[in-house]
C-alpha atoms as an extended CHARMM CRD file, in Angstrom:
* protein
*
       128  EXT
         1         1  MET       CA              3.9750000000       34.2390000000       21.6150000000  PROA      1               0.0000000000
         2         2  ALA       CA              2.5310000000       32.9940000000       18.3370000000  PROA      2               0.0000000000
         3         3  ARG       CA              0.1440000000       30.0910000000       18.4390000000  PROA      3               0.0000000000
         4         4  ARG       CA              1.4480000000       26.9360000000       16.7690000000  PROA      4               0.0000000000
         5         5  HSD       CA             -0.7230000000       24.7280000000       14.6240000000  PROA      5               0.0000000000
         6         6  LEU       CA             -1.3680000000       21.2330000000       15.9530000000  PROA      6               0.0000000000
         7         7  SER       CA              0.3230000000       19.6920000000       12.9170000000  PROA      7               0.0000000000
         8         8  GLY       CA              3.7100000000       21.1990000000       13.7800000000  PROA      8               0.0000000000
         9         9  ARG       CA              5.9510000000       21.6860000000       10.7610000000  PROA      9               0.0000000000
        10        10  ASN       CA              4.5160000000       21.7180000000        7.3090000000  PROA      10              0.0000000000
        11        11  LYS       CA              5.9170000000       19.5550000000        4.5000000000  PROA      11              0.0000000000
        12        12  GLN       CA              8.0690000000       22.3490000000        3.0900000000  PROA      12              0.0000000000
        13        13  GLN       CA              9.9210000000       22.7030000000        6.3780000000  PROA      13              0.0000000000
        14        14  LEU       CA             10.6370000000       18.9950000000        6.8080000000  PROA      14              0.0000000000
        15        15  PRO       CA             14.2000000000       17.9470000000        5.9910000000  PROA      15              0.0000000000
        16        16  LYS       CA             14.6960000000       15.7550000000        2.9070000000  PROA      16              0.0000000000
        17        17  SER       CA             17.2870000000       13.6790000000        4.7720000000  PROA      17              0.0000000000
        18        18  VAL       CA             18.8040000000       13.3760000000        8.2240000000  PROA      18              0.0000000000
        19        19  THR       CA             22.4960000000       12.9020000000        9.0030000000  PROA      19              0.0000000000
        20        20  ASP       CA             23.3530000000       10.1470000000       11.4900000000  PROA      20              0.0000000000
        21        21  ASP       CA             26.2670000000       10.1810000000       13.9650000000  PROA      21              0.0000000000
        22        22  ARG       CA             28.7350000000        8.8890000000       11.3140000000  PROA      22              0.0000000000
        23        23  GLY       CA             27.8020000000       11.6050000000        8.8190000000  PROA      23              0.0000000000
        24        24  GLU       CA             25.7540000000        9.3610000000        6.4930000000  PROA      24              0.0000000000
        25        25  GLU       CA             22.5200000000       10.7630000000        5.1190000000  PROA      25              0.0000000000
        26        26  ILE       CA             19.3440000000        8.8030000000        5.8780000000  PROA      26              0.0000000000
        27        27  PRO       CA             16.3320000000        9.5890000000        3.6510000000  PROA      27              0.0000000000
        28        28  VAL       CA             13.2500000000       10.7420000000        5.5600000000  PROA      28              0.0000000000
        29        29  SER       CA             10.4930000000        8.3650000000        4.4450000000  PROA      29              0.0000000000
        30        30  LYS       CA              8.9040000000        5.0830000000        5.4080000000  PROA      30              0.0000000000
        31        31  ASP       CA             11.0960000000        1.9900000000        5.1480000000  PROA      31              0.0000000000
        32        32  ALA       CA              8.3140000000       -0.1540000000        3.6520000000  PROA      32              0.0000000000
        33        33  GLY       CA              5.0730000000        0.2680000000        1.7720000000  PROA      33              0.0000000000
        34        34  THR       CA              2.3460000000       -1.7430000000        0.0540000000  PROA      34              0.0000000000
        35        35  PHE       CA              0.6600000000       -0.2280000000       -2.9940000000  PROA      35              0.0000000000
        36        36  ILE       CA             -2.5700000000       -1.7420000000       -4.3500000000  PROA      36              0.0000000000
        37        37  TYR       CA             -3.3160000000       -1.2460000000       -8.0440000000  PROA      37              0.0000000000
        38        38  LEU       CA             -6.7840000000       -2.0390000000       -9.4130000000  PROA      38              0.0000000000
        39        39  SER       CA             -7.0040000000       -3.3560000000      -12.9880000000  PROA      39              0.0000000000
        40        40  GLU       CA             -9.9820000000       -4.4900000000      -15.0470000000  PROA      40              0.0000000000
        41        41  ASP       CA             -8.1570000000       -7.0490000000      -17.2040000000  PROA      41              0.0000000000
        42        42  GLY       CA             -5.6050000000       -8.3090000000      -14.6650000000  PROA      42              0.0000000000
        43        43  GLU       CA             -2.6430000000       -7.7620000000      -16.9800000000  PROA      43              0.0000000000
        44        44  THR       CA             -2.0170000000       -4.0290000000      -17.3740000000  PROA      44              0.0000000000
        45        45  TRP       CA             -0.7270000000       -2.0920000000      -14.3820000000  PROA      45              0.0000000000
        46        46  PRO       CA             -2.3470000000        1.3430000000      -13.9300000000  PROA      46              0.0000000000
        47        47  LYS       CA             -0.0340000000        4.3530000000      -13.6930000000  PROA      47              0.0000000000
        48        48  ARG       CA             -1.1380000000        5.1820000000      -10.1510000000  PROA      48              0.0000000000
        49        49  PRO       CA             -2.0820000000        2.9350000000       -7.2360000000  PROA      49              0.0000000000
        50        50  LEU       CA             -5.5860000000        2.9460000000       -5.8100000000  PROA      50              0.0000000000
        51        51  VAL       CA             -4.1620000000        3.1070000000       -2.2900000000  PROA      51              0.0000000000
        52        52  GLY       CA             -0.7480000000        3.1710000000       -0.6280000000  PROA      52              0.0000000000
        53        53  LEU       CA             -0.2260000000        1.6800000000        2.8270000000  PROA      53              0.0000000000
        54        54  PRO       CA              2.8000000000        2.7050000000        4.9410000000  PROA      54              0.0000000000
        55        55  LEU       CA              3.6760000000       -0.8840000000        5.8880000000  PROA      55              0.0000000000
        56        56  ASP       CA              4.7300000000       -4.0970000000        4.1710000000  PROA      56              0.0000000000
        57        57  LEU       CA              1.8830000000       -6.6150000000        4.0070000000  PROA      57              0.0000000000
        58        58  ALA       CA              4.1770000000       -9.6080000000        3.5010000000  PROA      58              0.0000000000
        59        59  TRP       CA              1.3620000000      -12.1260000000        4.0230000000  PROA      59              0.0000000000
        60        60  LEU       CA             -0.4040000000      -11.1320000000        0.7720000000  PROA      60              0.0000000000
        61        61  GLN       CA             -0.3160000000      -13.9040000000       -1.8520000000  PROA      61              0.0000000000
        62        62  ILE       CA             -1.5990000000      -14.3140000000       -5.3920000000  PROA      62              0.0000000000
        63        63  GLY       CA             -5.1820000000      -15.5860000000       -5.2670000000  PROA      63              0.0000000000
        64        64  ASP       CA             -6.0520000000      -13.9450000000       -1.9400000000  PROA      64              0.0000000000
        65        65  VAL       CA             -9.3470000000      -12.0560000000       -1.8340000000  PROA      65              0.0000000000
        66        66  LEU       CA             -9.5530000000       -8.7450000000        0.0300000000  PROA      66              0.0000000000
        67        67  GLN       CA            -12.4600000000       -6.4140000000        0.6980000000  PROA      67              0.0000000000
        68        68  LEU       CA            -11.8630000000       -2.7610000000       -0.0950000000  PROA      68              0.0000000000
        69        69  LYS       CA            -14.1560000000       -0.2690000000        1.6220000000  PROA      69              0.0000000000
        70        70  ASP       CA            -14.3760000000        3.0810000000       -0.1270000000  PROA      70              0.0000000000
        71        71  LEU       CA            -14.3920000000        5.9110000000        2.4360000000  PROA      71              0.0000000000
        72        72  ARG       CA            -13.9710000000        8.7640000000       -0.0460000000  PROA      72              0.0000000000
        73        73  PRO       CA            -16.8920000000       11.2090000000       -0.0080000000  PROA      73              0.0000000000
        74        74  GLY       CA            -19.1650000000       10.5890000000       -2.9310000000  PROA      74              0.0000000000
        75        75  PHE       CA            -21.7860000000        8.3140000000       -4.4090000000  PROA      75              0.0000000000
        76        76  PHE       CA            -20.0680000000        5.0040000000       -3.5460000000  PROA      76              0.0000000000
        77        77  MET       CA            -18.9590000000        5.9240000000       -0.0130000000  PROA      77              0.0000000000
        78        78  GLY       CA            -19.0930000000        2.9150000000        2.3060000000  PROA      78              0.0000000000
        79        79  GLN       CA            -19.3390000000        0.3670000000       -0.5030000000  PROA      79              0.0000000000
        80        80  LEU       CA            -17.4670000000       -2.9190000000        0.0070000000  PROA      80              0.0000000000
        81        81  SER       CA            -15.7300000000       -4.2890000000       -3.0870000000  PROA      81              0.0000000000
        82        82  PRO       CA            -14.1430000000       -7.7560000000       -3.0500000000  PROA      82              0.0000000000
        83        83  VAL       CA            -10.9520000000       -7.9420000000       -5.1420000000  PROA      83              0.0000000000
        84        84  ARG       CA             -8.6890000000      -10.8760000000       -6.0100000000  PROA      84              0.0000000000
        85        85  LEU       CA             -4.8970000000      -10.4910000000       -6.1310000000  PROA      85              0.0000000000
        86        86  VAL       CA             -3.4000000000      -11.5660000000       -9.4640000000  PROA      86              0.0000000000
        87        87  ASP       CA              0.2090000000      -10.3250000000       -9.2550000000  PROA      87              0.0000000000
        88        88  VAL       CA              2.6890000000       -9.2440000000       -6.5850000000  PROA      88              0.0000000000
        89        89  ARG       CA              5.9310000000       -7.4300000000       -7.4250000000  PROA      89              0.0000000000
        90        90  ILE       CA              8.5070000000       -6.4050000000       -4.8590000000  PROA      90              0.0000000000
        91        91  GLU       CA             10.8800000000       -3.4850000000       -5.4360000000  PROA      91              0.0000000000
        92        92  ILE       CA             13.8960000000       -2.5710000000       -3.3340000000  PROA      92              0.0000000000
        93        93  LEU       CA             14.6650000000        1.1510000000       -3.5090000000  PROA      93              0.0000000000
        94        94  ILE       CA             18.3460000000        1.8710000000       -2.8920000000  PROA      94              0.0000000000
        95        95  HSD       CA             19.3370000000        5.2750000000       -1.5420000000  PROA      95              0.0000000000
        96        96  PRO       CA             22.8280000000        6.7760000000       -1.1750000000  PROA      96              0.0000000000
        97        97  GLY       CA             24.7160000000        4.9900000000        1.5780000000  PROA      97              0.0000000000
        98        98  LYS       CA             23.3650000000        1.7370000000        2.9590000000  PROA      98              0.0000000000
        99        99  TRP       CA             19.7150000000        2.7270000000        3.3320000000  PROA      99              0.0000000000
       100       100  GLY       CA             16.8620000000        1.3370000000        1.2610000000  PROA      100             0.0000000000
       101       101  GLN       CA             13.1460000000        0.7110000000        1.2340000000  PROA      101             0.0000000000
       102       102  VAL       CA             10.8330000000       -2.1940000000        0.4090000000  PROA      102             0.0000000000
       103       103  ARG       CA              7.9370000000       -1.4540000000       -1.9330000000  PROA      103             0.0000000000
       104       104  ARG       CA              5.3660000000       -4.2230000000       -2.4670000000  PROA      104             0.0000000000
       105       105  ASN       CA              3.1860000000       -3.5870000000       -5.5460000000  PROA      105             0.0000000000
       106       106  VAL       CA             -0.0150000000       -5.6430000000       -5.6830000000  PROA      106             0.0000000000
       107       107  LEU       CA             -2.2620000000       -5.9400000000       -8.7610000000  PROA      107             0.0000000000
       108       108  ALA       CA             -5.9040000000       -6.7430000000       -8.0140000000  PROA      108             0.0000000000
       109       109  VAL       CA             -9.0070000000       -7.3290000000      -10.1280000000  PROA      109             0.0000000000
       110       110  PRO       CA            -12.6400000000       -7.1610000000       -9.0280000000  PROA      110             0.0000000000
       111       111  ALA       CA            -13.8170000000      -10.5530000000       -7.7270000000  PROA      111             0.0000000000
       112       112  GLU       CA            -16.3950000000      -12.0590000000      -10.0700000000  PROA      112             0.0000000000
       113       113  THR       CA            -19.0110000000      -13.1230000000       -7.5160000000  PROA      113             0.0000000000
       114       114  ASP       CA            -19.6900000000      -13.1790000000       -3.8180000000  PROA      114             0.0000000000
       115       115  ASP       CA            -19.3750000000      -16.9830000000       -3.9300000000  PROA      115             0.0000000000
       116       116  GLU       CA            -15.7330000000      -16.6250000000       -4.9750000000  PROA      116             0.0000000000
       117       117  TYR       CA            -15.1310000000      -14.3760000000       -1.9630000000  PROA      117             0.0000000000
       118       118  ILE       CA            -16.8470000000      -16.7950000000        0.4370000000  PROA      118             0.0000000000
       119       119  THR       CA            -14.8520000000      -19.7400000000       -0.9480000000  PROA      119             0.0000000000
       120       120  ALA       CA            -11.5670000000      -17.8300000000       -0.6110000000  PROA      120             0.0000000000
       121       121  VAL       CA            -12.3700000000      -16.8390000000        2.9800000000  PROA      121             0.0000000000
       122       122  GLN       CA            -13.2290000000      -20.4450000000        3.8740000000  PROA      122             0.0000000000
       123       123  GLU       CA             -9.9610000000      -21.6570000000        2.3000000000  PROA      123             0.0000000000
       124       124  GLY       CA             -8.0810000000      -19.0140000000        4.2780000000  PROA      124             0.0000000000
       125       125  VAL       CA             -9.7210000000      -20.1390000000        7.5250000000  PROA      125             0.0000000000
       126       126  ASN       CA             -8.9190000000      -23.7690000000        6.7390000000  PROA      126             0.0000000000
       127       127  ARG       CA             -5.2850000000      -22.8210000000        5.9400000000  PROA      127             0.0000000000
       128       128  ALA       CA             -4.8130000000      -21.0330000000        9.2750000000  PROA      128             0.0000000000
């Protein structure tokens, strides 16, 4: 008997869609996602997101400050970078049949100072 890899099937073997009991095709992908784009000027959207999260962070609002921790191997590994959200756009992706997905695109800019981050955190605590 051949030994199986722990990962199971590879991506080429995964089906592109699954048929439900009524014969409708359901796309195989996450039903929601949040994609964070990092911009220097706060107006232009980069072509590719900095990070994609497989869930919908519906609580994100314009003006919120987040801390991004870079875990990619390299010179800046482990560095915390405060960013401020300047725009949120929501897309609904419609697939054949009745299935769709929510895609929340968030545009962020580097926070100017640590004081801005501390103020935003205090406002968030006071809001809660």
